[in-house]
Coordinates of C-alpha atoms and ligand atoms in Angstrom, one line a residue:
M1 CA -0.1 -0.1 0.0
S2 CA 1.4 3.5 -0.9
I3 CA 1.7 6.0 1.8
A4 CA 2.7 8.6 -0.6
P5 CA 0.5 11.7 -1.0
S6 CA -1.5 12.4 -4.1
E7 CA -0.2 15.0 -6.5
L8 CA -2.7 17.5 -5.3
A9 CA -1.5 17.4 -1.7
Y10 CA 2.1 18.3 -2.8
V11 CA 2.9 21.8 -2.4
P12 CA 5.6 23.5 -4.6
F13 CA 8.5 24.6 -2.2
V14 CA 11.2 27.1 -3.3
S15 CA 14.1 27.0 -0.9
V16 CA 16.7 29.6 -0.5
E17 CA 19.0 27.6 -2.9
N18 CA 16.2 27.4 -5.6
M19 CA 15.2 30.9 -5.0
M20 CA 18.9 31.8 -6.0
R21 CA 18.9 29.5 -9.1
L22 CA 15.5 31.2 -10.1
V23 CA 17.3 34.7 -9.9
H24 CA 20.1 33.2 -12.0
H25 CA 17.8 31.7 -14.4
I26 CA 15.8 34.9 -14.9
G27 CA 18.5 37.6 -14.2
V28 CA 18.3 39.7 -11.0
E29 CA 17.5 42.9 -12.9
E30 CA 14.8 41.2 -15.1
M31 CA 13.2 39.5 -11.9
M32 CA 12.9 42.8 -10.2
A33 CA 11.4 44.1 -13.4
G34 CA 8.8 41.5 -13.4
I35 CA 7.9 42.0 -9.8
C36 CA 7.6 45.5 -10.6
T37 CA 5.2 44.8 -13.4
N38 CA 2.8 42.7 -10.9
L39 CA 3.1 45.4 -8.2
E40 CA 1.6 47.9 -10.8
E41 CA -0.9 45.6 -11.8
D42 CA -2.1 44.8 -8.1
F43 CA -1.9 48.4 -7.3
R44 CA -4.2 49.2 -10.0
R45 CA -6.8 46.6 -8.6
W46 CA -6.3 47.8 -5.1
Q47 CA -10.0 47.6 -4.3
A48 CA -9.7 43.9 -5.2
F49 CA -7.8 43.1 -2.0
D50 CA -8.4 42.4 1.9
K51 CA -6.3 44.9 3.6
T52 CA -5.0 44.9 7.2
P53 CA -2.2 46.2 8.8
R54 CA 0.4 43.6 9.7
V55 CA 0.2 41.6 12.9
A56 CA 3.3 42.6 14.7
S57 CA 4.9 41.0 17.8
H58 CA 7.5 43.3 19.2
S59 CA 10.1 42.5 21.7
Q60 CA 13.2 44.4 23.1
E61 CA 15.4 43.1 20.3
G62 CA 13.0 43.3 17.5
V63 CA 9.8 42.4 15.7
I64 CA 8.2 39.2 14.1
E65 CA 5.2 40.1 11.8
L66 CA 2.6 38.2 9.9
M67 CA 1.4 40.0 6.6
P68 CA -1.8 38.5 5.2
T69 CA -4.0 39.6 2.1
S70 CA -6.3 38.0 -0.4
D71 CA -7.6 39.0 -3.9
G72 CA -10.8 36.7 -3.5
E73 CA -9.0 34.1 -5.7
T74 CA -5.9 33.5 -4.0
Y75 CA -4.6 34.2 -0.3
G76 CA -1.2 35.0 0.8
F77 CA 0.8 35.8 3.8
K78 CA 4.6 36.4 4.7
Y79 CA 6.2 35.7 8.1
V80 CA 8.9 38.2 8.6
N81 CA 11.3 39.5 11.5
G82 CA 13.1 42.6 11.8
H83 CA 16.0 42.6 14.3
P84 CA 18.8 45.2 13.8
K85 CA 21.2 43.6 16.4
N86 CA 21.3 40.5 14.5
T87 CA 24.0 41.6 12.0
R88 CA 26.3 42.0 15.1
E89 CA 25.7 38.5 15.7
G90 CA 26.4 37.2 12.3
L91 CA 22.7 36.9 11.5
Q92 CA 20.5 38.8 8.9
T93 CA 18.4 41.6 10.1
V94 CA 15.3 40.3 8.0
T95 CA 14.3 37.0 7.2
A96 CA 11.2 35.8 5.8
F97 CA 9.0 33.2 4.2
G98 CA 5.6 33.1 2.5
L99 CA 2.6 31.2 1.3
L100 CA 0.0 31.4 -1.3
A101 CA -3.1 29.4 -1.1
D102 CA -6.2 28.7 -3.2
V103 CA -9.2 30.5 -1.6
Y104 CA -11.7 28.0 -3.3
T105 CA -10.2 25.0 -1.5
G106 CA -8.0 26.6 1.1
Y107 CA -5.1 24.4 -0.1
P108 CA -1.6 26.1 -0.2
V109 CA -0.2 26.3 -3.8
L110 CA 3.2 27.8 -2.9
L111 CA 5.5 28.0 0.0
S112 CA 8.7 29.9 -0.7
E113 CA 11.7 31.4 1.2
M114 CA 11.2 35.2 1.1
T115 CA 14.4 36.5 2.5
V116 CA 15.8 37.0 -0.8
L117 CA 12.4 37.7 -2.4
T118 CA 11.7 40.5 0.2
A119 CA 14.8 42.1 -1.0
L120 CA 13.6 41.6 -4.6
R121 CA 10.3 42.9 -3.9
T122 CA 11.4 45.8 -1.6
A123 CA 13.7 47.1 -4.3
A124 CA 11.0 46.7 -7.0
M125 CA 8.6 48.6 -4.8
S126 CA 11.1 51.5 -4.3
A127 CA 11.6 51.6 -8.3
F128 CA 7.9 51.4 -8.5
A129 CA 7.4 54.4 -6.3
T130 CA 10.4 56.1 -8.1
K131 CA 9.2 55.6 -11.6
V132 CA 5.8 57.1 -10.5
L133 CA 7.1 60.1 -8.5
A134 CA 10.6 61.0 -9.4
P135 CA 11.7 63.4 -11.8
K136 CA 11.6 61.9 -15.3
A137 CA 15.4 62.7 -16.0
A138 CA 16.7 61.3 -12.7
K139 CA 20.1 59.7 -13.4
T140 CA 21.8 59.7 -10.0
M141 CA 20.6 58.1 -6.5
A142 CA 22.0 58.4 -3.1
M143 CA 21.9 55.1 -1.2
I144 CA 22.3 55.7 2.5
G145 CA 22.5 52.3 4.5
N146 CA 24.5 49.9 2.5
G147 CA 23.4 46.5 4.2
A148 CA 21.5 43.4 2.8
Q149 CA 18.8 45.4 0.8
S150 CA 21.3 48.0 -0.8
E151 CA 22.6 46.3 -3.9
F152 CA 18.9 45.3 -4.9
Q153 CA 17.7 48.8 -4.3
A154 CA 20.3 50.3 -6.7
L155 CA 20.0 47.7 -9.2
A156 CA 16.2 47.9 -9.4
L157 CA 16.5 51.6 -9.9
K158 CA 18.9 51.1 -12.5
A159 CA 16.8 48.5 -14.4
I160 CA 13.4 50.1 -13.9
C161 CA 14.0 53.9 -13.5
G162 CA 17.2 54.4 -15.7
I163 CA 19.5 55.4 -12.8
E164 CA 22.9 55.3 -14.1
T165 CA 25.1 56.2 -11.0
V166 CA 24.7 55.3 -7.1
R167 CA 26.4 57.3 -4.5
M168 CA 26.7 55.1 -1.4
Y169 CA 27.2 55.7 2.3
D170 CA 27.2 53.9 5.6
I171 CA 28.3 54.5 8.9
D172 CA 30.1 51.4 8.7
P173 CA 32.6 51.8 5.7
S174 CA 33.1 48.1 5.3
A175 CA 29.3 48.0 4.5
T176 CA 29.8 50.4 1.6
A177 CA 33.0 48.6 0.4
R178 CA 31.3 45.3 0.2
A179 CA 28.2 46.9 -1.8
A180 CA 30.4 48.8 -4.0
G181 CA 32.4 45.7 -4.7
N182 CA 29.1 43.7 -5.7
L183 CA 28.0 46.5 -7.8
E184 CA 31.2 47.0 -9.6
G185 CA 30.7 46.5 -13.5
R186 CA 27.0 46.6 -13.2
M187 CA 26.6 50.5 -12.7
N188 CA 28.8 53.7 -11.8
V189 CA 29.3 53.6 -8.1
V190 CA 30.6 56.4 -5.8
S191 CA 31.6 55.4 -2.4
C192 CA 31.2 58.6 0.0
G193 CA 32.4 59.4 3.3
S194 CA 29.3 61.2 4.6
P195 CA 25.5 61.4 3.9
E196 CA 26.1 65.1 2.7
E197 CA 28.6 63.9 0.2
A198 CA 26.1 61.0 -0.9
I199 CA 23.4 63.3 -1.7
E200 CA 25.3 65.7 -3.7
G201 CA 23.8 65.9 -7.3
A202 CA 21.3 63.1 -6.6
Q203 CA 17.7 63.3 -7.7
V204 CA 16.8 60.4 -5.9
I205 CA 17.6 59.6 -2.4
T206 CA 17.1 56.2 -0.8
T207 CA 17.5 55.7 2.9
C208 CA 17.5 52.0 4.3
T209 CA 19.3 51.9 7.6
A210 CA 18.5 49.7 10.3
D211 CA 18.4 51.1 13.7
K212 CA 15.8 50.4 16.4
Q213 CA 15.2 54.1 17.3
Y214 CA 14.2 57.4 16.2
A215 CA 17.4 58.3 13.8
T216 CA 18.0 61.0 11.7
I217 CA 19.6 60.0 8.7
L218 CA 18.6 63.0 6.7
T219 CA 18.0 66.5 8.3
D220 CA 15.9 69.2 6.7
N221 CA 18.9 71.5 5.3
M222 CA 20.2 68.3 3.5
V223 CA 17.1 67.8 1.2
G224 CA 17.0 70.0 -1.9
A225 CA 14.1 71.2 -4.0
G226 CA 12.7 68.7 -6.5
V227 CA 14.3 65.5 -5.2
H228 CA 12.4 62.2 -4.7
I229 CA 13.0 60.4 -1.4
N230 CA 12.4 56.6 -0.7
A231 CA 12.5 56.3 3.0
I232 CA 12.3 52.5 3.6
G233 CA 14.5 51.7 6.4
G234 CA 12.0 53.1 9.3
D235 CA 9.3 50.4 9.2
C236 CA 8.1 50.0 12.8
P237 CA 6.9 52.0 16.0
G238 CA 9.9 54.0 17.2
K239 CA 12.0 53.5 14.2
T240 CA 12.5 56.3 11.6
E241 CA 15.1 57.8 9.4
L242 CA 14.0 61.4 8.5
H243 CA 13.8 64.7 10.7
K244 CA 10.2 65.5 10.8
D245 CA 10.6 68.8 9.2
I246 CA 11.3 67.1 5.9
L247 CA 7.9 65.6 6.0
Y248 CA 6.4 69.2 6.4
R249 CA 8.1 70.2 3.0
S250 CA 7.3 67.2 1.2
D251 CA 4.1 65.4 -0.5
V252 CA 4.1 62.0 1.2
F253 CA 3.0 59.0 -0.4
V254 CA 2.3 55.7 1.4
E255 CA 1.3 52.2 0.7
Y256 CA -1.6 51.7 3.2
T257 CA -2.4 54.5 5.6
P258 CA -3.4 52.8 8.6
Q259 CA -0.3 50.5 8.7
T260 CA 2.1 53.5 7.8
R261 CA 0.8 55.8 10.5
V262 CA 2.1 53.2 13.0
E263 CA 5.2 52.2 11.2
G264 CA 6.4 54.9 9.0
E265 CA 8.1 58.3 8.9
I266 CA 4.5 59.8 9.6
Q267 CA 4.4 58.2 13.1
Q268 CA 6.4 61.5 13.8
V269 CA 3.3 63.8 12.8
G270 CA -0.2 64.0 13.8
E271 CA -3.1 61.7 12.5
D272 CA -4.4 64.6 10.4
F273 CA -1.1 64.9 8.4
E274 CA -2.0 64.5 4.8
V275 CA -1.0 61.6 2.8
T276 CA -1.7 60.1 -0.6
E277 CA -1.8 56.3 -1.0
L278 CA 0.0 55.3 -4.3
W279 CA -2.8 53.4 -5.9
Q280 CA -4.6 56.9 -5.8
V281 CA -1.8 58.2 -8.1
L282 CA -2.4 55.2 -10.5
S283 CA -5.9 55.5 -10.7
G284 CA -5.8 59.1 -11.4
A285 CA -7.7 60.2 -8.3
R286 CA -4.6 62.1 -6.9
Q287 CA -1.9 63.8 -8.2
G288 CA 1.9 62.7 -8.1
R289 CA 4.7 64.8 -9.2
R290 CA 3.4 68.4 -10.0
D291 CA 6.3 70.3 -10.7
R292 CA 10.3 70.6 -10.7
R293 CA 10.5 72.0 -7.1
Q294 CA 8.1 69.5 -5.4
I295 CA 9.9 67.2 -2.9
T296 CA 8.0 63.6 -3.4
L297 CA 8.5 61.2 -0.4
F298 CA 7.8 57.7 -0.5
D299 CA 7.3 56.6 3.1
G300 CA 7.6 52.8 2.5
V301 CA 7.1 50.2 5.1
G302 CA 6.2 47.2 3.2
F303 CA 2.7 45.9 2.8
A304 CA 1.2 42.5 2.2
I305 CA 0.1 43.3 -1.3
E306 CA 3.6 43.7 -2.2
D307 CA 4.7 40.1 -1.1
F308 CA 1.5 38.7 -2.8
S309 CA 2.7 40.3 -6.1
A310 CA 6.2 38.7 -5.7
L311 CA 4.8 35.4 -4.6
R312 CA 2.5 35.3 -7.6
Y313 CA 5.5 36.3 -9.7
V314 CA 7.5 33.3 -8.4
R315 CA 4.6 31.0 -8.9
D316 CA 4.1 32.0 -12.6
Q317 CA 7.9 31.7 -13.3
L318 CA 8.2 28.2 -11.6
E319 CA 6.2 26.3 -14.3
G320 CA 8.3 24.2 -16.4
T321 CA 11.5 25.2 -14.8
G322 CA 11.7 22.2 -12.1
I323 CA 13.2 24.9 -9.8
Y324 CA 11.4 23.8 -6.8
Q325 CA 10.7 20.7 -4.5
K326 CA 7.5 19.0 -4.0
L327 CA 6.7 19.4 -0.3
D328 CA 4.6 16.8 1.5
M329 CA 2.9 19.2 3.8
L330 CA -0.9 18.2 3.4
A331 CA -2.4 15.4 4.8
D332 CA -4.9 14.2 2.2
P333 CA -6.6 10.9 2.7
D334 CA -8.4 9.1 -0.2
D335 CA -11.5 9.5 2.0
P336 CA -11.4 13.0 3.3
R337 CA -12.9 11.9 6.8
D338 CA -10.6 8.8 7.3
L339 CA -7.6 10.8 8.5
F340 CA -7.2 8.3 11.4
G341 CA -7.3 5.4 9.1
M342 CA -4.7 7.0 7.0
V343 CA -2.4 7.5 10.0
E344 CA -3.2 3.8 11.0
R345 CA -2.4 2.6 7.6
A346 CA 1.0 4.3 7.5
G347 CA 1.9 2.4 10.6
E348 CA 1.4 -1.0 8.7
A349 CA 3.4 0.4 5.7
V350 CA 6.4 1.2 7.7
R351 CA 6.3 -2.0 10.0
Ligands
NAD1 P1 21.1 45.6 7.4 O1 21.3 45.6 8.9 O2 21.7 44.5 6.6 O3 21.8 47.0 7.1 C1 21.5 48.4 7.5 C2 22.8 49.1 7.3 O4 22.3 50.5 7.9 C3 23.9 48.7 8.1 O5 25.1 48.6 7.1 C4 24.2 49.9 9.0 O6 25.5 50.1 9.2 C5 23.6 50.9 8.4 N1 23.2 52.2 9.1 C6 22.7 52.2 10.3 N2 22.6 53.5 11.0 C7 23.2 54.3 9.9 C8 23.1 55.5 9.7 N3 22.9 56.5 10.7 N4 23.7 56.1 8.5 C9 24.3 55.3 7.6 N5 23.9 54.0 7.7 C10 23.6 53.3 8.8 O7 19.6 45.7 7.0 P2 18.8 45.5 5.9 O8 18.2 44.2 5.5 O9 19.6 46.3 4.7 O10 17.5 46.5 6.1 C11 17.6 47.9 6.5 C12 16.4 48.3 6.9 O11 15.2 48.2 6.1 C13 15.8 47.6 8.1 O12 15.4 48.5 9.2 C14 14.6 46.9 7.7 O13 13.8 46.6 8.6 C15 14.1 47.7 6.6 N6 13.3 47.0 5.6 C16 12.2 47.7 5.0 C17 11.4 47.2 4.0 C18 10.2 47.7 3.4 O14 9.5 47.1 2.7 N7 10.2 49.1 3.7 C19 11.8 45.8 3.6 C20 13.0 45.0 4.1 C21 13.7 45.9 4.9

């Protein structure tokens, strides 16, 4: 008697190793461009999704979060942590995995690592916001915070927005040296000794630092007229990157307001501070960039729909590649009510 599950009960699983194979199979820039296309599609059908701020469990050291959503046909969630102290212990600040399920049956249809995928989707999201909001002629970006996300951020803006030069700064020069080395030959890289030097001549500024505190990575006098800022490192209560005066001079764009009010840069200002959700710019309900002097600020914290967009991209790419394992994670007896009998028969089969 076979105790092997039916084909239907197998769940495609993308391990870290297979995610890296997929990245090489598709190309890192191409993959971020593909995820960006999905992001745009999903932000255009914003009303179709269940939306809820992520469910966060905070501790002294960091945060563990669940990020669920559904478009009525497919359900998805991501498990993700954020532990700024981890790098000092040789661990990642952010690790994640995620799942898609069929709403009709409730059966999972994909389980995937999402540490690498989160970096790809976060970069694709910054590029998406930059494409919508930044000056069209932008060719130079500043990348402040040169940790795990940074190379992805720079390459996504290159691939999707035509950025040619990245000016990099980190309080830890070895982080800048690593990122600059990894980007060598892919785009122009300028390693900088201060944040002021990094933003010189940049039309786009991305801050992606990790510190569990209200930090001031950019002060008001550093931000000139006309720039676009992606502030993506501050993404939980008590963790921000910009001086609050910058917010008052900017038009602020967010993913999902109820979540960003708690987690984003705008936690520094009142509940009545006006923001625009990005989907409203796509739908034409609200304006994005109006003029050359306007400062646009994407206060990105990462929202469940973005993980959904990335997971469905991976699901669609897997077909025919074999770059996944079949995971036996659903108990699925031939007679749906005979779960106990299935367990009993397994005993006979292994005896
Ligand atoms: P990381 O720990 O690998 O890198 C962070 C870097 O910031 C480090 O190199 C550190 O030296 C540098 N840094 C800290 N303070 C600085 C300062 N004052 N000036 C310049 N550099 C400074 O972390 P990571 O994985 O790259 O993530 C960075 C941040 O982005 C984290 O806070 C993470 O939670 C956040 N994040 C946000 C999203 C999103 O969707 N918005 C997604 C992923 C990660």
